[in-house]
Amino acid sequence: MNQRTPTLLYIDDDSALARLVDRGLTRRGYRVVHAASGEEGLERIRRAAVEGGIDVVALDQYMPGLDGLETLEQIMAIPGAPPVVFVTASQDSSIAVTALKAGAADYLVKDVTGDFIPLLHVATEGALRQAELQKAREEAEAEIHASRDRYAALAAERELLLREVNHRVGNSLQIIASLLHLQASSAAQDEVKAALTNAMGRVAAVAQVHRRLYTSQDLKSVVLNQYLDSLLEDLRRSAEGNRMSRLTLKAEPIEIDPDRAVAVGIIVNELVMNAVKYAYPDGAGPIHVELHAQSDDVLLSITDDGVGDNVKADPRSTGMGQRIVAAMASKLDATVERDPAHSGTRIVLKFARMPAAPGRTSTAAAS
């Protein structure tokens, strides 16, 4: 494919010197266009900025009307203007500094015999390369900005979709929990009522996480104190709510990922419901849930002041609650211990604030 001949606009009131530049640069592969004044050169550049056709400008300093520096200043204000090589017969270096600061790509001193033309050729070649590099850099930066904008738009769309998914999942789980509540209320057998109530609490624990994610600014984490506060409020409104009046929470604002928050919620649900059923055979009593950070770990405790080890075994118990606690503790890579010094029952879980590294063996042990 044939390469396009670059066009040089030579702005100089000296027509004889302009002819020398034309002959010299034409032999070197350029098309030369002459403008005899700054005003004429600006008009050509303005048209070329729209229509194309000028690749580089050589601009003389001393001209009637607009001089070179004044013309250069106006050229630099034209969007898409070509690079400018500033040409003068003066040996004054301050002119060169002023021209370069004003935006000229290069500067050279001319003579009346045309001996400067090889230098002009070198300068124009350098100015064109510089302009090409600048254009490539601007295009690359524009693509980077466009890519960032596309990524931001995709991230915003993904976040919106995740919020919608969490909203729908949370609503669906809440409907299931409500159906279980209705079924428990109409159940005639106590063991069926208890099983349905337990299932409702487990579903509600998961639903609360999705409701938190839907309303939160951060879809990657759940603030545990807020989550547990809502979860315990759900438990107070459950079928056993009349025995929950002394259920308290003392928790720090610790953030963990949603999957592990679900495990924490289910554990709290199981241990609180266990305390409601067995800690106080003769009525209601205090149940305390506490959560606080200890270095890089999180300590979760569920405490009651009930009968403790003196509780009688319920022949209807299936041990499902203990198995669920053990499974969720394994998911958290948590240790589960009973506090032997406490007169009632105090179960303490300890787990890392951040998830365990892949391949690590769980240390969970259900009591």
PDB file of C-alpha atoms in Angstrom, residues 63-333:
ATOM      1  CA  MET A  63       6.606  38.690   9.587  1.00  0.00           C
ATOM      2  CA  PRO A  64       4.432  41.766   9.047  1.00  0.00           C
ATOM      3  CA  GLY A  65       1.120  41.675  10.870  1.00  0.00           C
ATOM      4  CA  LEU A  66       1.116  38.705  13.228  1.00  0.00           C
ATOM      5  CA  ASP A  67       4.650  37.684  14.084  1.00  0.00           C
ATOM      6  CA  GLY A  68       5.689  34.085  14.632  1.00  0.00           C
ATOM      7  CA  LEU A  69       5.105  33.953  18.388  1.00  0.00           C
ATOM      8  CA  GLU A  70       1.656  35.516  18.085  1.00  0.00           C
ATOM      9  CA  THR A  71       0.778  33.118  15.283  1.00  0.00           C
ATOM     10  CA  LEU A  72       2.106  30.163  17.287  1.00  0.00           C
ATOM     11  CA  GLU A  73      -0.077  31.089  20.248  1.00  0.00           C
ATOM     12  CA  GLN A  74      -3.175  31.064  18.049  1.00  0.00           C
ATOM     13  CA  ILE A  75      -2.170  27.813  16.339  1.00  0.00           C
ATOM     14  CA  MET A  76      -1.899  26.088  19.725  1.00  0.00           C
ATOM     15  CA  ALA A  77      -5.476  27.164  20.490  1.00  0.00           C
ATOM     16  CA  ILE A  78      -6.843  25.323  17.428  1.00  0.00           C
ATOM     17  CA  PRO A  79      -8.099  21.808  18.322  1.00  0.00           C
ATOM     18  CA  GLY A  80      -6.271  19.178  16.295  1.00  0.00           C
ATOM     19  CA  ALA A  81      -3.619  21.594  15.063  1.00  0.00           C
ATOM     20  CA  PRO A  82      -0.473  19.986  13.533  1.00  0.00           C
ATOM     21  CA  PRO A  83       2.937  20.190  15.255  1.00  0.00           C
ATOM     22  CA  VAL A  84       4.959  23.376  14.686  1.00  0.00           C
ATOM     23  CA  VAL A  85       8.685  23.827  14.000  1.00  0.00           C
ATOM     24  CA  PHE A  86       9.635  27.394  14.878  1.00  0.00           C
ATOM     25  CA  VAL A  87      12.087  29.059  12.425  1.00  0.00           C
ATOM     26  CA  THR A  88      13.923  32.361  12.938  1.00  0.00           C
ATOM     27  CA  ALA A  89      16.992  34.236  11.739  1.00  0.00           C
ATOM     28  CA  SER A  90      17.650  35.500  15.263  1.00  0.00           C
ATOM     29  CA  GLN A  91      20.383  34.016  17.426  1.00  0.00           C
ATOM     30  CA  ASP A  92      18.518  35.140  20.567  1.00  0.00           C
ATOM     31  CA  SER A  93      18.004  31.994  22.663  1.00  0.00           C
ATOM     32  CA  SER A  94      15.156  33.606  24.604  1.00  0.00           C
ATOM     33  CA  ILE A  95      13.016  33.401  21.457  1.00  0.00           C
ATOM     34  CA  ALA A  96      13.646  29.643  21.305  1.00  0.00           C
ATOM     35  CA  VAL A  97      12.684  29.221  24.957  1.00  0.00           C
ATOM     36  CA  THR A  98       9.516  31.275  24.477  1.00  0.00           C
ATOM     37  CA  ALA A  99       8.528  29.324  21.370  1.00  0.00           C
ATOM     38  CA  LEU A 100       9.081  25.942  23.000  1.00  0.00           C
ATOM     39  CA  LYS A 101       7.121  27.003  26.086  1.00  0.00           C
ATOM     40  CA  ALA A 102       4.309  28.167  23.818  1.00  0.00           C
ATOM     41  CA  GLY A 103       4.031  24.676  22.328  1.00  0.00           C
ATOM     42  CA  ALA A 104       6.477  24.455  19.412  1.00  0.00           C
ATOM     43  CA  ALA A 105       7.744  20.931  18.790  1.00  0.00           C
ATOM     44  CA  ASP A 106      11.215  22.140  17.757  1.00  0.00           C
ATOM     45  CA  TYR A 107      13.242  25.251  16.992  1.00  0.00           C
ATOM     46  CA  LEU A 108      15.964  26.113  14.473  1.00  0.00           C
ATOM     47  CA  VAL A 109      17.863  29.104  13.088  1.00  0.00           C
ATOM     48  CA  LYS A 110      17.511  29.776   9.349  1.00  0.00           C
ATOM     49  CA  ASP A 111      19.764  31.498   6.815  1.00  0.00           C
ATOM     50  CA  VAL A 112      18.966  33.290   3.567  1.00  0.00           C
ATOM     51  CA  THR A 113      20.743  30.758   1.331  1.00  0.00           C
ATOM     52  CA  GLY A 114      18.697  27.717   2.343  1.00  0.00           C
ATOM     53  CA  ASP A 115      21.499  25.833   4.128  1.00  0.00           C
ATOM     54  CA  PHE A 116      19.100  25.242   7.050  1.00  0.00           C
ATOM     55  CA  ILE A 117      16.770  23.095   4.915  1.00  0.00           C
ATOM     56  CA  PRO A 118      18.397  19.725   5.899  1.00  0.00           C
ATOM     57  CA  LEU A 119      17.968  20.776   9.536  1.00  0.00           C
ATOM     58  CA  LEU A 120      14.351  21.673   8.803  1.00  0.00           C
ATOM     59  CA  HIS A 121      13.847  18.220   7.313  1.00  0.00           C
ATOM     60  CA  VAL A 122      15.243  16.568  10.456  1.00  0.00           C
ATOM     61  CA  ALA A 123      13.113  18.800  12.681  1.00  0.00           C
ATOM     62  CA  THR A 124       9.913  18.088  10.744  1.00  0.00           C
ATOM     63  CA  GLU A 125      10.591  14.334  10.839  1.00  0.00           C
ATOM     64  CA  GLY A 126      11.056  14.556  14.608  1.00  0.00           C
ATOM     65  CA  ALA A 127       7.931  16.684  15.018  1.00  0.00           C
ATOM     66  CA  LEU A 128       5.868  14.170  13.037  1.00  0.00           C
ATOM     67  CA  ARG A 129       7.183  11.241  15.108  1.00  0.00           C
ATOM     68  CA  GLN A 130       6.461  13.176  18.284  1.00  0.00           C
ATOM     69  CA  ALA A 131       2.932  13.934  17.079  1.00  0.00           C
ATOM     70  CA  GLU A 132       2.356  10.271  16.206  1.00  0.00           C
ATOM     71  CA  LEU A 133       3.542   9.190  19.649  1.00  0.00           C
ATOM     72  CA  GLN A 134       1.340  11.796  21.305  1.00  0.00           C
ATOM     73  CA  LYS A 135      -1.658  10.643  19.265  1.00  0.00           C
ATOM     74  CA  ALA A 136      -0.968   7.007  20.119  1.00  0.00           C
ATOM     75  CA  ARG A 137      -0.641   7.921  23.802  1.00  0.00           C
ATOM     76  CA  GLU A 138      -3.906   9.867  23.741  1.00  0.00           C
ATOM     77  CA  GLU A 139      -5.690   7.012  21.968  1.00  0.00           C
ATOM     78  CA  ALA A 140      -4.314   4.528  24.510  1.00  0.00           C
ATOM     79  CA  GLU A 141      -5.401   6.754  27.399  1.00  0.00           C
ATOM     80  CA  ALA A 142      -8.841   7.168  25.824  1.00  0.00           C
ATOM     81  CA  GLU A 143      -9.140   3.393  25.477  1.00  0.00           C
ATOM     82  CA  ILE A 144      -8.084   2.959  29.089  1.00  0.00           C
ATOM     83  CA  HIS A 145     -10.708   5.459  30.215  1.00  0.00           C
ATOM     84  CA  ALA A 146     -13.309   3.799  28.001  1.00  0.00           C
ATOM     85  CA  SER A 147     -12.372   0.385  29.405  1.00  0.00           C
ATOM     86  CA  ARG A 148     -12.665   1.731  32.938  1.00  0.00           C
ATOM     87  CA  ASP A 149     -16.044   3.211  32.119  1.00  0.00           C
ATOM     88  CA  ARG A 150     -17.200  -0.100  30.625  1.00  0.00           C
ATOM     89  CA  TYR A 151     -15.892  -1.975  33.661  1.00  0.00           C
ATOM     90  CA  ALA A 152     -17.604   0.478  36.018  1.00  0.00           C
ATOM     91  CA  ALA A 153     -20.861   0.102  34.097  1.00  0.00           C
ATOM     92  CA  LEU A 154     -20.593  -3.704  34.197  1.00  0.00           C
ATOM     93  CA  ALA A 155     -19.729  -3.620  37.906  1.00  0.00           C
ATOM     94  CA  ALA A 156     -22.723  -1.377  38.603  1.00  0.00           C
ATOM     95  CA  GLU A 157     -24.974  -3.662  36.568  1.00  0.00           C
ATOM     96  CA  ARG A 158     -23.598  -6.721  38.374  1.00  0.00           C
ATOM     97  CA  GLU A 159     -24.178  -5.054  41.745  1.00  0.00           C
ATOM     98  CA  LEU A 160     -27.732  -4.176  40.753  1.00  0.00           C
ATOM     99  CA  LEU A 161     -28.368  -7.769  39.662  1.00  0.00           C
ATOM    100  CA  LEU A 162     -26.868  -9.126  42.886  1.00  0.00           C
ATOM    101  CA  ARG A 163     -29.069  -6.806  44.917  1.00  0.00           C
ATOM    102  CA  GLU A 164     -32.104  -7.960  42.984  1.00  0.00           C
ATOM    103  CA  VAL A 165     -31.128 -11.614  43.470  1.00  0.00           C
ATOM    104  CA  ASN A 166     -30.620 -11.083  47.204  1.00  0.00           C
ATOM    105  CA  HIS A 167     -33.934  -9.230  47.388  1.00  0.00           C
ATOM    106  CA  ARG A 168     -35.814 -12.048  45.663  1.00  0.00           C
ATOM    107  CA  VAL A 169     -34.046 -14.815  47.582  1.00  0.00           C
ATOM    108  CA  GLY A 170     -34.659 -12.995  50.867  1.00  0.00           C
ATOM    109  CA  ASN A 171     -38.353 -12.547  50.030  1.00  0.00           C
ATOM    110  CA  SER A 172     -38.704 -16.190  48.973  1.00  0.00           C
ATOM    111  CA  LEU A 173     -37.053 -17.416  52.161  1.00  0.00           C
ATOM    112  CA  GLN A 174     -39.232 -15.108  54.249  1.00  0.00           C
ATOM    113  CA  ILE A 175     -42.324 -16.567  52.580  1.00  0.00           C
ATOM    114  CA  ILE A 176     -41.063 -20.067  53.419  1.00  0.00           C
ATOM    115  CA  ALA A 177     -40.418 -19.023  57.028  1.00  0.00           C
ATOM    116  CA  SER A 178     -43.949 -17.548  57.241  1.00  0.00           C
ATOM    117  CA  LEU A 179     -45.458 -20.747  55.856  1.00  0.00           C
ATOM    118  CA  LEU A 180     -43.535 -22.795  58.424  1.00  0.00           C
ATOM    119  CA  HIS A 181     -44.777 -20.445  61.141  1.00  0.00           C
ATOM    120  CA  LEU A 182     -48.374 -20.917  60.017  1.00  0.00           C
ATOM    121  CA  GLN A 183     -47.923 -24.650  59.849  1.00  0.00           C
ATOM    122  CA  ALA A 184     -46.377 -24.710  63.322  1.00  0.00           C
ATOM    123  CA  SER A 185     -49.252 -22.660  64.727  1.00  0.00           C
ATOM    124  CA  SER A 186     -51.805 -25.147  63.403  1.00  0.00           C
ATOM    125  CA  ALA A 187     -49.851 -28.286  64.371  1.00  0.00           C
ATOM    126  CA  ALA A 188     -51.523 -30.384  67.074  1.00  0.00           C
ATOM    127  CA  GLN A 189     -48.472 -32.367  68.160  1.00  0.00           C
ATOM    128  CA  ASP A 190     -45.830 -30.597  70.238  1.00  0.00           C
ATOM    129  CA  GLU A 191     -42.926 -32.373  68.540  1.00  0.00           C
ATOM    130  CA  VAL A 192     -44.210 -31.353  65.107  1.00  0.00           C
ATOM    131  CA  LYS A 193     -44.739 -27.792  66.292  1.00  0.00           C
ATOM    132  CA  ALA A 194     -41.176 -27.695  67.683  1.00  0.00           C
ATOM    133  CA  ALA A 195     -39.648 -29.145  64.508  1.00  0.00           C
ATOM    134  CA  LEU A 196     -41.436 -26.625  62.320  1.00  0.00           C
ATOM    135  CA  THR A 197     -40.484 -23.759  64.610  1.00  0.00           C
ATOM    136  CA  ASN A 198     -36.841 -24.834  64.484  1.00  0.00           C
ATOM    137  CA  ALA A 199     -36.962 -25.055  60.698  1.00  0.00           C
ATOM    138  CA  MET A 200     -38.530 -21.595  60.551  1.00  0.00           C
ATOM    139  CA  GLY A 201     -35.665 -20.168  62.614  1.00  0.00           C
ATOM    140  CA  ARG A 202     -33.063 -21.732  60.354  1.00  0.00           C
ATOM    141  CA  VAL A 203     -34.709 -20.370  57.222  1.00  0.00           C
ATOM    142  CA  ALA A 204     -35.085 -16.936  58.836  1.00  0.00           C
ATOM    143  CA  ALA A 205     -31.363 -16.896  59.691  1.00  0.00           C
ATOM    144  CA  VAL A 206     -30.503 -17.312  56.010  1.00  0.00           C
ATOM    145  CA  ALA A 207     -33.188 -14.855  54.889  1.00  0.00           C
ATOM    146  CA  GLN A 208     -31.787 -12.167  57.188  1.00  0.00           C
ATOM    147  CA  VAL A 209     -28.407 -12.341  55.431  1.00  0.00           C
ATOM    148  CA  HIS A 210     -30.006 -11.770  52.034  1.00  0.00           C
ATOM    149  CA  ARG A 211     -32.101  -8.898  53.364  1.00  0.00           C
ATOM    150  CA  ARG A 212     -28.934  -7.332  54.813  1.00  0.00           C
ATOM    151  CA  LEU A 213     -27.121  -7.665  51.470  1.00  0.00           C
ATOM    152  CA  TYR A 214     -30.048  -6.109  49.612  1.00  0.00           C
ATOM    153  CA  THR A 215     -30.042  -2.993  51.807  1.00  0.00           C
ATOM    154  CA  SER A 216     -26.270  -2.737  52.339  1.00  0.00           C
ATOM    155  CA  GLN A 217     -23.825  -0.657  50.296  1.00  0.00           C
ATOM    156  CA  ASP A 218     -21.348  -3.561  50.464  1.00  0.00           C
ATOM    157  CA  LEU A 219     -22.435  -6.828  48.861  1.00  0.00           C
ATOM    158  CA  LYS A 220     -19.288  -8.653  49.967  1.00  0.00           C
ATOM    159  CA  SER A 221     -19.707  -8.476  53.733  1.00  0.00           C
ATOM    160  CA  VAL A 222     -22.261  -8.523  56.535  1.00  0.00           C
ATOM    161  CA  VAL A 223     -21.956  -6.471  59.734  1.00  0.00           C
ATOM    162  CA  LEU A 224     -22.557  -9.088  62.414  1.00  0.00           C
ATOM    163  CA  ASN A 225     -23.912  -6.901  65.212  1.00  0.00           C
ATOM    164  CA  GLN A 226     -26.664  -5.546  62.939  1.00  0.00           C
ATOM    165  CA  TYR A 227     -27.381  -8.989  61.526  1.00  0.00           C
ATOM    166  CA  LEU A 228     -27.614 -10.668  64.938  1.00  0.00           C
ATOM    167  CA  ASP A 229     -29.811  -7.878  66.283  1.00  0.00           C
ATOM    168  CA  SER A 230     -32.336  -8.483  63.481  1.00  0.00           C
ATOM    169  CA  LEU A 231     -32.040 -12.250  63.871  1.00  0.00           C
ATOM    170  CA  LEU A 232     -32.753 -12.141  67.604  1.00  0.00           C
ATOM    171  CA  GLU A 233     -35.700  -9.835  66.957  1.00  0.00           C
ATOM    172  CA  ASP A 234     -37.072 -12.506  64.608  1.00  0.00           C
ATOM    173  CA  LEU A 235     -36.640 -15.085  67.364  1.00  0.00           C
ATOM    174  CA  ARG A 236     -38.489 -12.869  69.829  1.00  0.00           C
ATOM    175  CA  ARG A 237     -41.417 -12.755  67.398  1.00  0.00           C
ATOM    176  CA  SER A 238     -41.381 -16.522  66.883  1.00  0.00           C
ATOM    177  CA  ALA A 239     -43.703 -19.076  68.423  1.00  0.00           C
ATOM    178  CA  GLU A 240     -41.532 -19.107  71.534  1.00  0.00           C
ATOM    179  CA  GLY A 241     -41.537 -15.296  71.713  1.00  0.00           C
ATOM    180  CA  ASN A 242     -43.252 -15.220  75.069  1.00  0.00           C
ATOM    181  CA  ARG A 243     -40.130 -16.816  76.547  1.00  0.00           C
ATOM    182  CA  MET A 244     -37.671 -14.488  74.815  1.00  0.00           C
ATOM    183  CA  SER A 245     -38.279 -11.286  76.748  1.00  0.00           C
ATOM    184  CA  ARG A 246     -34.834 -11.506  78.384  1.00  0.00           C
ATOM    185  CA  LEU A 247     -32.850 -12.318  75.258  1.00  0.00           C
ATOM    186  CA  THR A 248     -29.965  -9.803  75.021  1.00  0.00           C
ATOM    187  CA  LEU A 249     -27.209  -9.040  72.556  1.00  0.00           C
ATOM    188  CA  LYS A 250     -23.824  -7.435  73.128  1.00  0.00           C
ATOM    189  CA  ALA A 251     -21.878  -7.387  69.851  1.00  0.00           C
ATOM    190  CA  GLU A 252     -19.147  -5.422  68.126  1.00  0.00           C
ATOM    191  CA  PRO A 253     -19.516  -4.269  64.471  1.00  0.00           C
ATOM    192  CA  ILE A 254     -17.464  -7.061  62.929  1.00  0.00           C
ATOM    193  CA  GLU A 255     -17.704  -7.644  59.170  1.00  0.00           C
ATOM    194  CA  ILE A 256     -17.443 -11.101  57.604  1.00  0.00           C
ATOM    195  CA  ASP A 257     -18.419 -12.590  54.251  1.00  0.00           C
ATOM    196  CA  PRO A 258     -22.081 -13.561  53.672  1.00  0.00           C
ATOM    197  CA  ASP A 259     -21.533 -17.338  53.595  1.00  0.00           C
ATOM    198  CA  ARG A 260     -19.867 -17.320  57.005  1.00  0.00           C
ATOM    199  CA  ALA A 261     -22.473 -14.908  58.347  1.00  0.00           C
ATOM    200  CA  VAL A 262     -25.125 -17.510  57.477  1.00  0.00           C
ATOM    201  CA  ALA A 263     -23.201 -20.100  59.502  1.00  0.00           C
ATOM    202  CA  VAL A 264     -22.980 -17.730  62.477  1.00  0.00           C
ATOM    203  CA  GLY A 265     -26.697 -16.982  62.278  1.00  0.00           C
ATOM    204  CA  ILE A 266     -27.702 -20.632  62.150  1.00  0.00           C
ATOM    205  CA  ILE A 267     -25.449 -21.447  65.114  1.00  0.00           C
ATOM    206  CA  VAL A 268     -26.958 -18.607  67.159  1.00  0.00           C
ATOM    207  CA  ASN A 269     -30.454 -19.735  66.198  1.00  0.00           C
ATOM    208  CA  GLU A 270     -29.780 -23.350  67.274  1.00  0.00           C
ATOM    209  CA  LEU A 271     -28.094 -22.500  70.571  1.00  0.00           C
ATOM    210  CA  VAL A 272     -30.644 -19.845  71.544  1.00  0.00           C
ATOM    211  CA  MET A 273     -33.555 -22.156  70.766  1.00  0.00           C
ATOM    212  CA  ASN A 274     -31.823 -24.922  72.722  1.00  0.00           C
ATOM    213  CA  ALA A 275     -31.514 -22.598  75.729  1.00  0.00           C
ATOM    214  CA  VAL A 276     -35.173 -21.569  75.410  1.00  0.00           C
ATOM    215  CA  LYS A 277     -36.275 -25.200  75.474  1.00  0.00           C
ATOM    216  CA  TYR A 278     -34.040 -26.670  78.130  1.00  0.00           C
ATOM    217  CA  ALA A 279     -32.319 -24.025  80.290  1.00  0.00           C
ATOM    218  CA  TYR A 280     -35.362 -22.942  82.269  1.00  0.00           C
ATOM    219  CA  PRO A 281     -37.826 -25.801  82.791  1.00  0.00           C
ATOM    220  CA  ASP A 282     -40.035 -23.691  85.056  1.00  0.00           C
ATOM    221  CA  GLY A 283     -40.296 -20.604  82.852  1.00  0.00           C
ATOM    222  CA  ALA A 284     -38.273 -17.949  81.074  1.00  0.00           C
ATOM    223  CA  GLY A 285     -34.824 -16.697  82.023  1.00  0.00           C
ATOM    224  CA  PRO A 286     -32.006 -14.569  80.648  1.00  0.00           C
ATOM    225  CA  ILE A 287     -30.144 -15.650  77.497  1.00  0.00           C
ATOM    226  CA  HIS A 288     -27.139 -13.579  76.457  1.00  0.00           C
ATOM    227  CA  VAL A 289     -25.487 -13.515  73.034  1.00  0.00           C
ATOM    228  CA  GLU A 290     -22.089 -11.829  72.902  1.00  0.00           C
ATOM    229  CA  LEU A 291     -19.727 -11.242  69.988  1.00  0.00           C
ATOM    230  CA  HIS A 292     -16.372  -9.499  70.100  1.00  0.00           C
ATOM    231  CA  ALA A 293     -13.011  -9.491  68.361  1.00  0.00           C
ATOM    232  CA  GLN A 294      -9.878 -10.961  69.897  1.00  0.00           C
ATOM    233  CA  SER A 295      -6.866 -10.065  67.759  1.00  0.00           C
ATOM    234  CA  ASP A 296      -7.532 -11.751  64.369  1.00  0.00           C
ATOM    235  CA  ASP A 297     -10.233 -14.004  65.820  1.00  0.00           C
ATOM    236  CA  VAL A 298     -13.894 -13.597  66.682  1.00  0.00           C
ATOM    237  CA  LEU A 299     -15.414 -14.925  69.925  1.00  0.00           C
ATOM    238  CA  LEU A 300     -19.129 -15.777  69.955  1.00  0.00           C
ATOM    239  CA  SER A 301     -20.816 -16.912  73.146  1.00  0.00           C
ATOM    240  CA  ILE A 302     -24.394 -17.933  74.002  1.00  0.00           C
ATOM    241  CA  THR A 303     -24.997 -17.977  77.754  1.00  0.00           C
ATOM    242  CA  ASP A 304     -27.882 -18.850  80.043  1.00  0.00           C
ATOM    243  CA  ASP A 305     -28.195 -19.071  83.825  1.00  0.00           C
ATOM    244  CA  GLY A 306     -30.346 -22.161  83.763  1.00  0.00           C
ATOM    245  CA  VAL A 307     -29.979 -25.718  84.985  1.00  0.00           C
ATOM    246  CA  GLY A 308     -26.774 -26.415  83.058  1.00  0.00           C
ATOM    247  CA  ASP A 309     -25.635 -30.037  83.202  1.00  0.00           C
ATOM    248  CA  ASN A 310     -28.616 -30.917  85.392  1.00  0.00           C
ATOM    249  CA  VAL A 311     -30.993 -30.705  82.462  1.00  0.00           C
ATOM    250  CA  LYS A 312     -32.914 -33.894  81.869  1.00  0.00           C
ATOM    251  CA  ALA A 313     -32.559 -35.498  78.474  1.00  0.00           C
ATOM    252  CA  ASP A 314     -35.604 -35.022  76.269  1.00  0.00           C
ATOM    253  CA  PRO A 315     -36.547 -38.407  74.772  1.00  0.00           C
ATOM    254  CA  ARG A 316     -38.012 -36.585  71.785  1.00  0.00           C
ATOM    255  CA  SER A 317     -34.694 -34.959  70.925  1.00  0.00           C
ATOM    256  CA  THR A 318     -33.121 -36.110  67.659  1.00  0.00           C
ATOM    257  CA  GLY A 319     -29.761 -34.386  68.144  1.00  0.00           C
ATOM    258  CA  MET A 320     -30.363 -32.458  64.918  1.00  0.00           C
ATOM    259  CA  GLY A 321     -29.464 -29.146  66.549  1.00  0.00           C
ATOM    260  CA  GLN A 322     -26.077 -30.436  67.710  1.00  0.00           C
ATOM    261  CA  ARG A 323     -25.306 -31.822  64.270  1.00  0.00           C
ATOM    262  CA  ILE A 324     -26.242 -28.507  62.637  1.00  0.00           C
ATOM    263  CA  VAL A 325     -24.036 -26.562  65.073  1.00  0.00           C
ATOM    264  CA  ALA A 326     -21.136 -28.929  64.383  1.00  0.00           C
ATOM    265  CA  ALA A 327     -21.592 -28.593  60.615  1.00  0.00           C
ATOM    266  CA  MET A 328     -21.758 -24.795  60.726  1.00  0.00           C
ATOM    267  CA  ALA A 329     -18.770 -24.639  63.086  1.00  0.00           C
ATOM    268  CA  SER A 330     -16.830 -26.754  60.598  1.00  0.00           C
ATOM    269  CA  LYS A 331     -17.784 -24.284  57.862  1.00  0.00           C
ATOM    270  CA  LEU A 332     -16.348 -21.487  60.018  1.00  0.00           C
ATOM    271  CA  ASP A 333     -13.307 -23.593  60.950  1.00  0.00           C
TER     272      ASP A 333
END
